[in-house]
mmCIF file with all atom_site columns, C-alpha atoms in Angstrom:
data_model
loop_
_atom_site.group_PDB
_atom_site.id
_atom_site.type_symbol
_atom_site.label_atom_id
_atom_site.label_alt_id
_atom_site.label_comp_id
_atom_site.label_asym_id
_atom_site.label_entity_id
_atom_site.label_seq_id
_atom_site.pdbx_PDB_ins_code
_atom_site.Cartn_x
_atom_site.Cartn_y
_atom_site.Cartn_z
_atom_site.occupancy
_atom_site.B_iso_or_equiv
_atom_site.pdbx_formal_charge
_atom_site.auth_seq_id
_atom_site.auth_comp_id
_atom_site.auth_asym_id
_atom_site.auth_atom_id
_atom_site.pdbx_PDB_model_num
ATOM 1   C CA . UNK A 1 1   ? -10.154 19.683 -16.193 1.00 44.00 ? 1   UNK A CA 1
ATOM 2   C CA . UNK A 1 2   ? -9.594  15.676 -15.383 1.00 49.00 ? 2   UNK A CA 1
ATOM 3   C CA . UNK A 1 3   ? -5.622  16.824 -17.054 1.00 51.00 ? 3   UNK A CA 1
ATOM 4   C CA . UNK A 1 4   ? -5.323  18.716 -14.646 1.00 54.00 ? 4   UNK A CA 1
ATOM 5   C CA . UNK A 1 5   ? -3.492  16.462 -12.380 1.00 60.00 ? 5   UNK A CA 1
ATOM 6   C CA . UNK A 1 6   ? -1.425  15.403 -14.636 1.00 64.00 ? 6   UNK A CA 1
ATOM 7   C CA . UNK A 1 7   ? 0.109   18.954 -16.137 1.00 71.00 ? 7   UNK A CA 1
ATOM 8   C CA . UNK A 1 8   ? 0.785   19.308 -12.858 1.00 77.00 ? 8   UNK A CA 1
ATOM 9   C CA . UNK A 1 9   ? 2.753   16.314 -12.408 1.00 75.00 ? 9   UNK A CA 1
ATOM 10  C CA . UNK A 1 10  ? 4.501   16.921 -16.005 1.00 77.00 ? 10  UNK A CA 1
ATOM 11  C CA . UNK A 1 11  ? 5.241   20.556 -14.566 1.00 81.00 ? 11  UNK A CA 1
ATOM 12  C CA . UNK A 1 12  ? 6.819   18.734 -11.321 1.00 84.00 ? 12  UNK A CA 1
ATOM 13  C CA . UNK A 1 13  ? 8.654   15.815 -12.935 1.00 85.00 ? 13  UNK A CA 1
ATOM 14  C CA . UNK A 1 14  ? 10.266  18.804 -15.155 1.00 86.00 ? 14  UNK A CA 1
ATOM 15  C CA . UNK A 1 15  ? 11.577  20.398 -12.223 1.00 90.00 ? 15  UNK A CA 1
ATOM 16  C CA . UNK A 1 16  ? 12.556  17.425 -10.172 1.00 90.00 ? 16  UNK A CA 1
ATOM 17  C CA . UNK A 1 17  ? 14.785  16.734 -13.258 1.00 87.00 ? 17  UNK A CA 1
ATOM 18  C CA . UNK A 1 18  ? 16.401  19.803 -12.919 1.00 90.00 ? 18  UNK A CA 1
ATOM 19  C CA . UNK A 1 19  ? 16.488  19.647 -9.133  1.00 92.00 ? 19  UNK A CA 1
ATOM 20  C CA . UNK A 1 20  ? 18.392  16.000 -10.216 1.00 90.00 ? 20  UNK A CA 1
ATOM 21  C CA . UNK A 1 21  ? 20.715  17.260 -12.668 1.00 88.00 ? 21  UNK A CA 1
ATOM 22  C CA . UNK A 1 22  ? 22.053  20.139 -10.543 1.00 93.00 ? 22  UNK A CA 1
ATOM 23  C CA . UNK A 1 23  ? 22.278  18.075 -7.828  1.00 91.00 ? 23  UNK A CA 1
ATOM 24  C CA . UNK A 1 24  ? 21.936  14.305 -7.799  1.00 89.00 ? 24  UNK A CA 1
ATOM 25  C CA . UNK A 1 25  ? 20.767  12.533 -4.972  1.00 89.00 ? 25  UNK A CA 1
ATOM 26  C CA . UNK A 1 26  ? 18.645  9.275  -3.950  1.00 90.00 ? 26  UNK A CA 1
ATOM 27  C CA . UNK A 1 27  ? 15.527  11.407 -2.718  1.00 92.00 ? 27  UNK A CA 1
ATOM 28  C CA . UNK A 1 28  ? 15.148  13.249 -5.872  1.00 90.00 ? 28  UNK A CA 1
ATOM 29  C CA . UNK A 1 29  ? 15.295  10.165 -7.708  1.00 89.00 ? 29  UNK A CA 1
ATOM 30  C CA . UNK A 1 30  ? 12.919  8.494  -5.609  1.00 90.00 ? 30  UNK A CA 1
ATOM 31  C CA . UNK A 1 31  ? 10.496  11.504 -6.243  1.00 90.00 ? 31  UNK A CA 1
ATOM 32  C CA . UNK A 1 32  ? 10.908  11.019 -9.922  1.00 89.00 ? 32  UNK A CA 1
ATOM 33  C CA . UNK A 1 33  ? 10.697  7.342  -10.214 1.00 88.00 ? 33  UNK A CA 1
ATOM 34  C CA . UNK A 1 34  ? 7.217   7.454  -8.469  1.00 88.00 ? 34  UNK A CA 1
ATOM 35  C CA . UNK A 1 35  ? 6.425   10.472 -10.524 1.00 86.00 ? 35  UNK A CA 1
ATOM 36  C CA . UNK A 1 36  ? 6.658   8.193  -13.709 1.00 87.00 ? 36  UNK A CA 1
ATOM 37  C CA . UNK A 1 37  ? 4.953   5.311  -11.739 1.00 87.00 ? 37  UNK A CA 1
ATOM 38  C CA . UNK A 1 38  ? 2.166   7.340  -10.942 1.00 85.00 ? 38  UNK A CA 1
ATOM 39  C CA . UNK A 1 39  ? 1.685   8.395  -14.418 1.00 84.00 ? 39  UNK A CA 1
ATOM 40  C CA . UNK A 1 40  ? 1.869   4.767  -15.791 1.00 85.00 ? 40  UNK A CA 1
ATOM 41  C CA . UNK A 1 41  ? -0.961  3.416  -13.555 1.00 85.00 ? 41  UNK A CA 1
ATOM 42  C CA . UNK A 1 42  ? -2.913  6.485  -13.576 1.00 82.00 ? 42  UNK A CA 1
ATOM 43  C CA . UNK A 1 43  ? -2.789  7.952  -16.885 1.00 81.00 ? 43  UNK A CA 1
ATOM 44  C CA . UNK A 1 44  ? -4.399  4.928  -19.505 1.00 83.00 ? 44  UNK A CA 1
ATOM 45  C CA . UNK A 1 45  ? -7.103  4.506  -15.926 1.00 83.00 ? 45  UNK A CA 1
ATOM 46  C CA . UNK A 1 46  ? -8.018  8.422  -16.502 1.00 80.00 ? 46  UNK A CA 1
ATOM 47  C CA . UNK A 1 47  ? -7.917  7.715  -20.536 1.00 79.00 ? 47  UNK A CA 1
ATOM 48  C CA . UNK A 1 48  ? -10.870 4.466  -19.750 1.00 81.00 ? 48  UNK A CA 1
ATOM 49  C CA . UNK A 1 49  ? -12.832 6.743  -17.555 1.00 83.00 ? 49  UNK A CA 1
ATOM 50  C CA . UNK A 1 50  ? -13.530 9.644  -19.409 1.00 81.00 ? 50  UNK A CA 1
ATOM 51  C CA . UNK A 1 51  ? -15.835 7.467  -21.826 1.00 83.00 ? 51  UNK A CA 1
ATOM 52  C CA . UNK A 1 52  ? -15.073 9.397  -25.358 1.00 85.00 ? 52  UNK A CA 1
ATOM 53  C CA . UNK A 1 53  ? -17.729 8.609  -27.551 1.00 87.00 ? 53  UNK A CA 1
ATOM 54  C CA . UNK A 1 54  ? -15.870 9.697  -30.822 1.00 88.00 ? 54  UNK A CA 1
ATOM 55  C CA . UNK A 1 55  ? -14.469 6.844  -32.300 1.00 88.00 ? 55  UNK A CA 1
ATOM 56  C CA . UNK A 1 56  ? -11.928 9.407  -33.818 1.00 89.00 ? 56  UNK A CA 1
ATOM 57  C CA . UNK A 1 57  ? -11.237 11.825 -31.138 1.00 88.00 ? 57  UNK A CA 1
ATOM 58  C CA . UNK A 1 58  ? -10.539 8.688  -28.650 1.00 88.00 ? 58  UNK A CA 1
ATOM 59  C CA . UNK A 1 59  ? -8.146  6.889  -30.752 1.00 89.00 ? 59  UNK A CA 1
ATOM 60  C CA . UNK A 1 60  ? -6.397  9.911  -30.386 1.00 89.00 ? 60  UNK A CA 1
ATOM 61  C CA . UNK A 1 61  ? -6.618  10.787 -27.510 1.00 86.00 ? 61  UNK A CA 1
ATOM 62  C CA . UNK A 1 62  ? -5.456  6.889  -26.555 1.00 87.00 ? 62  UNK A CA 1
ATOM 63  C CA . UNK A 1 63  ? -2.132  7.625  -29.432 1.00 89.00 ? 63  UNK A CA 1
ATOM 64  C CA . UNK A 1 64  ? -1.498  10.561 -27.046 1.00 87.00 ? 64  UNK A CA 1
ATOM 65  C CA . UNK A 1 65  ? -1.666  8.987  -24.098 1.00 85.00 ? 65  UNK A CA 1
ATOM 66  C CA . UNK A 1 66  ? 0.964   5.899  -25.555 1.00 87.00 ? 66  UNK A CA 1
ATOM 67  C CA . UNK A 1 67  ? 3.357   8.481  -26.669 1.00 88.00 ? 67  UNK A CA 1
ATOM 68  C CA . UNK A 1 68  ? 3.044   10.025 -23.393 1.00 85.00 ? 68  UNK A CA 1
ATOM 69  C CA . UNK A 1 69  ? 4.157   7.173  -21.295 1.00 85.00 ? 69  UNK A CA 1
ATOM 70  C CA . UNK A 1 70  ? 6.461   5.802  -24.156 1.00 85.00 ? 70  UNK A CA 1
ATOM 71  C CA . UNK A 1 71  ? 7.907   9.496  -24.034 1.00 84.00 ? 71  UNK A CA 1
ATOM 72  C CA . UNK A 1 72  ? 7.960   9.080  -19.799 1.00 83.00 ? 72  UNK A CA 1
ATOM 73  C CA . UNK A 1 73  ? 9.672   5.661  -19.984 1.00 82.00 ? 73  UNK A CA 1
ATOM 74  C CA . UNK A 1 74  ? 12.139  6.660  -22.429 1.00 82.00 ? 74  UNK A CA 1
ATOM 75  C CA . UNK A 1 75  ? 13.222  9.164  -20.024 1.00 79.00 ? 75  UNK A CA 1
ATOM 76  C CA . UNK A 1 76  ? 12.901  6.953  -17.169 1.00 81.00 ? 76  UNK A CA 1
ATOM 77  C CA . UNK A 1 77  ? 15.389  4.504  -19.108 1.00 80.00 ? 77  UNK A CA 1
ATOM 78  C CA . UNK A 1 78  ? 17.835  7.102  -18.962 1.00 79.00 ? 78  UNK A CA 1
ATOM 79  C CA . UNK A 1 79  ? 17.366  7.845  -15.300 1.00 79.00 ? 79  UNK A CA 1
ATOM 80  C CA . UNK A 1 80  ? 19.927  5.395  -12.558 1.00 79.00 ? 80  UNK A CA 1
ATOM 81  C CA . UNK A 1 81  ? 18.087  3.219  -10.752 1.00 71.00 ? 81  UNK A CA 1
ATOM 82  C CA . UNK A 1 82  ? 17.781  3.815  -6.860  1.00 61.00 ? 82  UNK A CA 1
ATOM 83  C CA . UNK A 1 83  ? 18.157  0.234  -6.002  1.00 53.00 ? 83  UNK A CA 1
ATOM 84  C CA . UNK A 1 84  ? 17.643  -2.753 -8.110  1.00 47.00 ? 84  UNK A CA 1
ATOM 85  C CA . UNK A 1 85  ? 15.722  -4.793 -5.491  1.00 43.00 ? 85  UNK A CA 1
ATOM 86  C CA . UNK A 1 86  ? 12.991  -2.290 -5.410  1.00 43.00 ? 86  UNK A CA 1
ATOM 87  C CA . UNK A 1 87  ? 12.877  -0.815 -8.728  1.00 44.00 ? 87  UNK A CA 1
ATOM 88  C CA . UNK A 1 88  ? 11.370  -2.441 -11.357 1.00 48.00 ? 88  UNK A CA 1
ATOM 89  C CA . UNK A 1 89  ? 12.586  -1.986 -14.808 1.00 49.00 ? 89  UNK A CA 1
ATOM 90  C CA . UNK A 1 90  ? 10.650  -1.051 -17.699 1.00 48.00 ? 90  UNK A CA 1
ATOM 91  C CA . UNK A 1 91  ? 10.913  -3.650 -20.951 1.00 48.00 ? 91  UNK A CA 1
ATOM 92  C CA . UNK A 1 92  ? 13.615  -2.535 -22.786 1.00 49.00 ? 92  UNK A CA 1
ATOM 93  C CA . UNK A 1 93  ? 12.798  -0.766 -26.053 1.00 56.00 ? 93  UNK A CA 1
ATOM 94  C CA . UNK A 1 94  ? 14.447  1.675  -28.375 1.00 61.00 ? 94  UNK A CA 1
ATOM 95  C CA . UNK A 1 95  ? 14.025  5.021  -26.927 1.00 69.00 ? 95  UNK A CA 1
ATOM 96  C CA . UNK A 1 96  ? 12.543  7.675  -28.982 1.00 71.00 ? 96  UNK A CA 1
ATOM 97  C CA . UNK A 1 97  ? 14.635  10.507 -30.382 1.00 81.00 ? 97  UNK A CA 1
ATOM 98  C CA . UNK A 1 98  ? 13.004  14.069 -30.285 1.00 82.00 ? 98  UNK A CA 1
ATOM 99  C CA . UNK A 1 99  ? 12.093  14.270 -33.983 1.00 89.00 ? 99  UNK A CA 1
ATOM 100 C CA . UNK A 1 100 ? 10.613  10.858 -34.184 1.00 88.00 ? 100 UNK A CA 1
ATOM 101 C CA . UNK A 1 101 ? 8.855   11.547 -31.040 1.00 86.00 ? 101 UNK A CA 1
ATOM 102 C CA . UNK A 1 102 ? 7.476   14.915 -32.968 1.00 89.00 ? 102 UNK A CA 1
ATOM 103 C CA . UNK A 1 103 ? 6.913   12.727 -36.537 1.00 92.00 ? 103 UNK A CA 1
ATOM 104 C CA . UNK A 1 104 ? 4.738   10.644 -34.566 1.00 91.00 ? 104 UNK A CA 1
ATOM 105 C CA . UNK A 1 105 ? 2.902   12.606 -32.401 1.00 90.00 ? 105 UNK A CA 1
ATOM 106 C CA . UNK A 1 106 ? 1.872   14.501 -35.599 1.00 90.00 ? 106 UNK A CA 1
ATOM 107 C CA . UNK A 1 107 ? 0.943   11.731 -37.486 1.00 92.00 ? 107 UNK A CA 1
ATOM 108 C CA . UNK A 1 108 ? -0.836  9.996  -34.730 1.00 91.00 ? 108 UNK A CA 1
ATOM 109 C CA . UNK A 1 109 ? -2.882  12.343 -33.027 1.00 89.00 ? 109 UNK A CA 1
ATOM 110 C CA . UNK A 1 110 ? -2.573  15.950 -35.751 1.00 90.00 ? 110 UNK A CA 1
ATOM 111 C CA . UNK A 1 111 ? -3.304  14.290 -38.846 1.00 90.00 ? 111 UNK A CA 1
ATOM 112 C CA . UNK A 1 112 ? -6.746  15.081 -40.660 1.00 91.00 ? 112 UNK A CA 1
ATOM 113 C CA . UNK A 1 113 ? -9.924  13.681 -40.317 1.00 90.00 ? 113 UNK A CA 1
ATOM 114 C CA . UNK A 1 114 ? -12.072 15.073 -42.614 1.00 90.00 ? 114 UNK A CA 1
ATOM 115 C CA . UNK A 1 115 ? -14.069 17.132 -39.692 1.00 90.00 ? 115 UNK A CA 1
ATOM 116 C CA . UNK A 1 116 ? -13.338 20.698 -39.920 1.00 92.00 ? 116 UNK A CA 1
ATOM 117 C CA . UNK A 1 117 ? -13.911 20.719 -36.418 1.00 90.00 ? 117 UNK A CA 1
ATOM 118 C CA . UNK A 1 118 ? -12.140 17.630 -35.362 1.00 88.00 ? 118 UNK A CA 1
ATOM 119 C CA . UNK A 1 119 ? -8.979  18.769 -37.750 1.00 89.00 ? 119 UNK A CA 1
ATOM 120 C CA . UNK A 1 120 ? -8.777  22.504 -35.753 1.00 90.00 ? 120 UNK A CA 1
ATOM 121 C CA . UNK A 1 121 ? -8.669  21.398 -32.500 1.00 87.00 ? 121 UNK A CA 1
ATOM 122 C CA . UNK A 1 122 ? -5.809  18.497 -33.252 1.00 87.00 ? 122 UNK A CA 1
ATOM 123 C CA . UNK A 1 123 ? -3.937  21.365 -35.387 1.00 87.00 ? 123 UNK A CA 1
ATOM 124 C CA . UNK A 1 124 ? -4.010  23.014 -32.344 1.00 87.00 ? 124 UNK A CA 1
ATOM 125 C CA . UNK A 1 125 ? -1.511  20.194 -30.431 1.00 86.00 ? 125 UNK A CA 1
ATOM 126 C CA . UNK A 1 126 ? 0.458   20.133 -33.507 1.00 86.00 ? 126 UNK A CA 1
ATOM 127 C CA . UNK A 1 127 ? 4.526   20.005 -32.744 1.00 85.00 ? 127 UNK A CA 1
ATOM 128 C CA . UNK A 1 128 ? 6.663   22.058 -34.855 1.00 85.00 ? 128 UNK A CA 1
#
């Protein structure tokens, strides 16, 4: 699966957080600031080339993939910074709270279509 990649990288940003939290020091962070870097220039690139031909099913698909990174830079917000000369900061914006994250995400990319089909596989990725 062309996800692939990226559950992995979820999977590992997940545990370099913990790794940071337990124990916080300037290499972890480094490893998780280029985790979310790589995932910003990667991610909406992987969205472009898998050509969806659904108008539908690629609008949500693109939803996902903003409330992804919005998710990712949220978090990244949150993180310190390593060193201000080399770190670029993110635009500021309001960060997402969990159940406006979950409202969205819902509405966004779960809601009905109208195609049975369509409206069982996006139930599917529903959060509750």
């Amino acid at each position: 699966s062309t996800l692939f990649p990226y559950t992995t990288l979820f999977r590992s940003l997940q545990t370099l957080y913990s790794e940071y939290k337990a124990s916080p020091n300037p290499t972890t962070l480094q490893k998780i600031q280029s985790a979310i870097a790589d995932l910003n220039q990667n991610l909406p690139t992987m969205l472009q080339s898998a050509h969806v031909s659904n108008a539908t099913v690629a609008a949500r698909i693109a939803a996902a993939v903003n409330l992804i990174l919005t998710t990712v830079n949220s978090f990244a917000a949150l993180m310190p910074q390593s060193s201000p000369a080399t770190t670029r900061k993110a635009p500021a914006k309001a960060l997402l709270h969990a159940n406006d994250l979950k409202k969205q995400w819902n509405q966004q990319v779960c809601a009905p279509t109208g195609n049975s089909a369509l409206d069982a596989a996006f139930a599917a990725s529903a959060l509750r």
